[in-house]
Tab-separated table of C-alpha atoms in Angstrom:
chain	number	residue	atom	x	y	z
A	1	UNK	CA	15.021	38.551	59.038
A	2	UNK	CA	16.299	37.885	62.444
A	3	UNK	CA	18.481	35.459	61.197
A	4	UNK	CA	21.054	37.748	59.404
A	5	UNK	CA	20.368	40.959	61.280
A	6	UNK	CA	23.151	41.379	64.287
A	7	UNK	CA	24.909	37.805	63.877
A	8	UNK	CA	27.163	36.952	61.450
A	9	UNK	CA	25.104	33.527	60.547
A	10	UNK	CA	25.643	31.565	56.973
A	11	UNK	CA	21.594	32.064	57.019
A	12	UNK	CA	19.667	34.376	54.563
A	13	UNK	CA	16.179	34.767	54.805
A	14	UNK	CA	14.124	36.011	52.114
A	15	UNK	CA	10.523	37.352	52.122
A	16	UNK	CA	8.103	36.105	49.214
A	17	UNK	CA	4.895	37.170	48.261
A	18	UNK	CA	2.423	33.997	48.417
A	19	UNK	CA	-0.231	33.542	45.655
A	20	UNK	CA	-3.915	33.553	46.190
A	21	UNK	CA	-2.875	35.594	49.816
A	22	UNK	CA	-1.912	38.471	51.283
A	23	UNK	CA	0.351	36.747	54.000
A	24	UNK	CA	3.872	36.573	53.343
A	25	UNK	CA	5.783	33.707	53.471
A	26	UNK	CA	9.357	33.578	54.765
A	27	UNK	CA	11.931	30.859	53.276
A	28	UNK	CA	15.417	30.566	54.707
A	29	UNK	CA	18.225	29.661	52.479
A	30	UNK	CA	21.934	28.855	54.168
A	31	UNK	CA	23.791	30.820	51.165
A	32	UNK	CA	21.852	33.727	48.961
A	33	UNK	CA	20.803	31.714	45.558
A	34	UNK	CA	20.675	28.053	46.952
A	35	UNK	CA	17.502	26.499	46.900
A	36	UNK	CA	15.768	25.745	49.995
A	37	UNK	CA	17.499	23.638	52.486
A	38	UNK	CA	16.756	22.296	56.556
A	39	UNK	CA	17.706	25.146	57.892
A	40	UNK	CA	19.662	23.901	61.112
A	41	UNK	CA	18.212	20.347	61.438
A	42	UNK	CA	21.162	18.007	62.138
A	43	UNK	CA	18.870	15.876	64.148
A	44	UNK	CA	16.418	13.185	63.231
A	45	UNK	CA	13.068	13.227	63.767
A	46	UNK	CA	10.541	11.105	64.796
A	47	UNK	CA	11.058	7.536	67.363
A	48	UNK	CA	13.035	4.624	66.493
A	49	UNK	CA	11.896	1.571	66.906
A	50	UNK	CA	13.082	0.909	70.719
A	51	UNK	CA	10.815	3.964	71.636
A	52	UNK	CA	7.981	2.660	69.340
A	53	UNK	CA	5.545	0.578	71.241
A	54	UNK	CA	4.331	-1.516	68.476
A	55	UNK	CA	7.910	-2.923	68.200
A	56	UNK	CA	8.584	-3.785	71.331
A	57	UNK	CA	11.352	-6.502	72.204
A	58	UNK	CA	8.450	-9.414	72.993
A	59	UNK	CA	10.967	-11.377	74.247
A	60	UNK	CA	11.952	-9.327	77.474
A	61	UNK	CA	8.439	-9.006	78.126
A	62	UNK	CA	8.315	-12.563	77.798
A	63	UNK	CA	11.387	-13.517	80.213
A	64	UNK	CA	10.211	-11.079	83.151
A	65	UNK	CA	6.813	-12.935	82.773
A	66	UNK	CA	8.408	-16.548	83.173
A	67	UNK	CA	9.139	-18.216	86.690
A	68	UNK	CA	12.665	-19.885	86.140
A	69	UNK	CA	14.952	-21.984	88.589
A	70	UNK	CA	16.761	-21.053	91.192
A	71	UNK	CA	20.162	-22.824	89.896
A	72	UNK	CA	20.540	-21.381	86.555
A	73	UNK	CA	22.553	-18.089	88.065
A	74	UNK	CA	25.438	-20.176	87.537
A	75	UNK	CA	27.136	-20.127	84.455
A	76	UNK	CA	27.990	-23.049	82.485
A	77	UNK	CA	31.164	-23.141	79.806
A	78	UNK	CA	29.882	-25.966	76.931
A	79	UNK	CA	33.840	-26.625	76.373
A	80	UNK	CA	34.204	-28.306	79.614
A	81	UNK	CA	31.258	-30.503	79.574
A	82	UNK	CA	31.176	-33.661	77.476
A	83	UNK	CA	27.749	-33.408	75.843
A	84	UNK	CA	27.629	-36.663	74.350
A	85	UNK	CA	27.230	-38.186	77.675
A	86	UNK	CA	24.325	-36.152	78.514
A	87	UNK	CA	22.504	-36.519	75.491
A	88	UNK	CA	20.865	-39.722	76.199
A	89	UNK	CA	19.101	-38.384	79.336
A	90	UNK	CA	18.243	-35.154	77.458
A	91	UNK	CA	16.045	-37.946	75.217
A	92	UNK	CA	15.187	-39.751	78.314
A	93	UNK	CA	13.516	-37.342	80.192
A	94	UNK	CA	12.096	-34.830	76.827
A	95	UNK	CA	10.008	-38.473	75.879
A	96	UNK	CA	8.873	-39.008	79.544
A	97	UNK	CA	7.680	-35.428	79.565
A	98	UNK	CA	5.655	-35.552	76.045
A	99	UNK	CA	4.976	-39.398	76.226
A	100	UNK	CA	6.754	-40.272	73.011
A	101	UNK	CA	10.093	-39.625	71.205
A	102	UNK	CA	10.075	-36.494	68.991
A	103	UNK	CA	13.422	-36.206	67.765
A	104	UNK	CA	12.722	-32.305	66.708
A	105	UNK	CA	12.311	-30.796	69.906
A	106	UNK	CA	15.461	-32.997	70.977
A	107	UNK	CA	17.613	-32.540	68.233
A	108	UNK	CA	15.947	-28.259	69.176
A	109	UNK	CA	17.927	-28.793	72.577
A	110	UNK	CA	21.123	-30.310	71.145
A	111	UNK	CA	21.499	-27.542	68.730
A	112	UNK	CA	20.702	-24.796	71.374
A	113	UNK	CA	23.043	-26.096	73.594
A	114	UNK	CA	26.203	-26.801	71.124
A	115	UNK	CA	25.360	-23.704	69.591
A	116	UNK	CA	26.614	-21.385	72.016
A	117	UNK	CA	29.725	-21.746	74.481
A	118	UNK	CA	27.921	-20.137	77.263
A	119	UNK	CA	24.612	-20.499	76.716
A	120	UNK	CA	21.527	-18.488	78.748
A	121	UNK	CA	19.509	-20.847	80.803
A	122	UNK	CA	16.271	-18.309	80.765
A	123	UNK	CA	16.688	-18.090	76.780
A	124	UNK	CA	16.939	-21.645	76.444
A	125	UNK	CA	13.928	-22.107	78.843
A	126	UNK	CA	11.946	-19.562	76.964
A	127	UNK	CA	12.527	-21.367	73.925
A	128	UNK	CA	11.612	-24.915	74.669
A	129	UNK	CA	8.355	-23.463	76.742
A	130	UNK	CA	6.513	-24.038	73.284
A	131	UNK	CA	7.514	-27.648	73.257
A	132	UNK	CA	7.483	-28.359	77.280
A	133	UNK	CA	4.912	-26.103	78.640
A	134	UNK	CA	5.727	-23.888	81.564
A	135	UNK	CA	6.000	-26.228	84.572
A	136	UNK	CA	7.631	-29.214	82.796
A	137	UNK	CA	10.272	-26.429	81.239
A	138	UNK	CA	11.141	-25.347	84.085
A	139	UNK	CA	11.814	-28.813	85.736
A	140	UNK	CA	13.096	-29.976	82.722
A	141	UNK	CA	16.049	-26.695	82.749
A	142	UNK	CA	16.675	-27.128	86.400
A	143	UNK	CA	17.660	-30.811	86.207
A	144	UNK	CA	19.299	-29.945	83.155
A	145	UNK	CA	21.626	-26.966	84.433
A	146	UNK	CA	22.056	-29.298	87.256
A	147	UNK	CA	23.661	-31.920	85.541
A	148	UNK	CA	25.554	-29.002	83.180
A	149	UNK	CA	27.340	-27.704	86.271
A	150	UNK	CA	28.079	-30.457	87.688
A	151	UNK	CA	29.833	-31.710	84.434
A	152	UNK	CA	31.658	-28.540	83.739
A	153	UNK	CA	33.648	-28.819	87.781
A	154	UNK	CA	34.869	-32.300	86.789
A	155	UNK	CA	37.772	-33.446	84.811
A	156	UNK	CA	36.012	-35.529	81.872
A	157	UNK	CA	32.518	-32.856	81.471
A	158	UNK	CA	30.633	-35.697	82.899
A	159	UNK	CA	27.949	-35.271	85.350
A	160	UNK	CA	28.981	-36.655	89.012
A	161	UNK	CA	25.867	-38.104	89.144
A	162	UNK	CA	26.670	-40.086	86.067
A	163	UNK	CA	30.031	-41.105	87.898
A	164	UNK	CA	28.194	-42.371	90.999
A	165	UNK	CA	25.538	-43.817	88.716
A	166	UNK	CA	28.700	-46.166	86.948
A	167	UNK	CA	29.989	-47.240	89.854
A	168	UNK	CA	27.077	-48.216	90.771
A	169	UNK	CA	26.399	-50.202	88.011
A	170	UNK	CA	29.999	-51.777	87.888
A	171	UNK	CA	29.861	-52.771	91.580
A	172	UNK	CA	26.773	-54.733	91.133
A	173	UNK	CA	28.087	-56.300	87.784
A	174	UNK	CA	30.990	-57.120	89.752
A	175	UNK	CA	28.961	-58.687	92.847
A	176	UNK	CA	26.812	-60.772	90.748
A	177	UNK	CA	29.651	-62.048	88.727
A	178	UNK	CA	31.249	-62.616	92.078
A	179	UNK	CA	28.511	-64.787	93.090
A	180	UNK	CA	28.421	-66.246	90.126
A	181	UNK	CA	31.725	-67.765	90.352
A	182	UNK	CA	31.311	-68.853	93.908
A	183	UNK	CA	28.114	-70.742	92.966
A	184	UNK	CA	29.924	-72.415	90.372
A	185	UNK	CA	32.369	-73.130	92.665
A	186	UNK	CA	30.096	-74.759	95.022
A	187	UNK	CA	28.633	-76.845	92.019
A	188	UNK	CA	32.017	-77.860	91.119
A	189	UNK	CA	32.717	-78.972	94.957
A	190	UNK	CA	29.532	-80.761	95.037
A	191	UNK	CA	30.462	-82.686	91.831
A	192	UNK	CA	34.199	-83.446	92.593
């Protein structure tokens, strides 16, 4: 056998006489007397299942498919933004987009977004694309990872367009209470 003759290899090969033929059939054997082994296979053979094309990843194939904002290359940290304040316009604007409340695909977005510290806006896009569409998705993520960076850069996690939004609000509280008073001021002129 070529194995054993010149080398000094652990491999014996031994010759056997096949039944039913007059071909001979050659067995190797790593030590005489052990029963048939792999001879020198330390590999394994066949594909695994990244090579396989039936079990392909369909969700990269599915994320270089999808159009996605331009503003989600930034990356948001959850811990600095105060998600309870962004919440209600999460409901807000997922019930304008289907037309009524459904507190699943809300509660979907909560969860995806408290889930994970640093979560992937093209993930979480792909993900509520089922629920959105495509179009309204992608609106719907780049108003959203607006508002998430914008919380994140200030002190409280609260949107800066919330901010503005307040003191908004509280000035023109604040005027009409204003002119309030001097109307009833006026009355009590009038009166006196």
């Amino acid at each position: 056998c070529a194995h054993v003759a010149g080398t000094n290899s652990a491999l014996a090969c031994v010759v056997l006489d096949e039944k039913k033929s007059d071909s001979l059939q050659r067995r190797c054997y790593r030590k005489e007397g052990e029963g048939p082994e792999m001879a020198d296979a330390g590999f394994f053979r066949g594909t695994n299942s990244e090579q396989d094309a039936r079990f392909f990843n369909k969700q990269k194939k599915l994320l270089k498919q999808m159009k996605f904002p331009p503003n989600i290359g930034t990356k948001v940290d959850m811990s600095k933004v105060n998600l309870d304040t962004i919440k209600p316009w999460i409901t807000d604007r997922v019930t304008k987009i289907l037309g009524y409340e459904d507190d699943v695909v809300i509660d979907f977005v909560f969860n995806l977004l408290e889930n994970n510290q640093y979560p992937d806006p093209k993930e979480l896009q792909m993900h509520i694309t089922g629920f959105l569409y495509g179009k309204n998705a992608r609106l719907f993520m780049q108003d959203l990872w607006e508002l998430l960076t914008s919380a994140q850069k200030t002190t409280g996690g609260i949107p800066s367009i919330f901010l503005e939004l307040k003191k908004q609000e509280l000035k023109q509280r604040k005027d009409e209470q204003d002119s309030i008073e001097a109307s009833l001021r006026r009355h009590q002129e009038e009166v006196e």
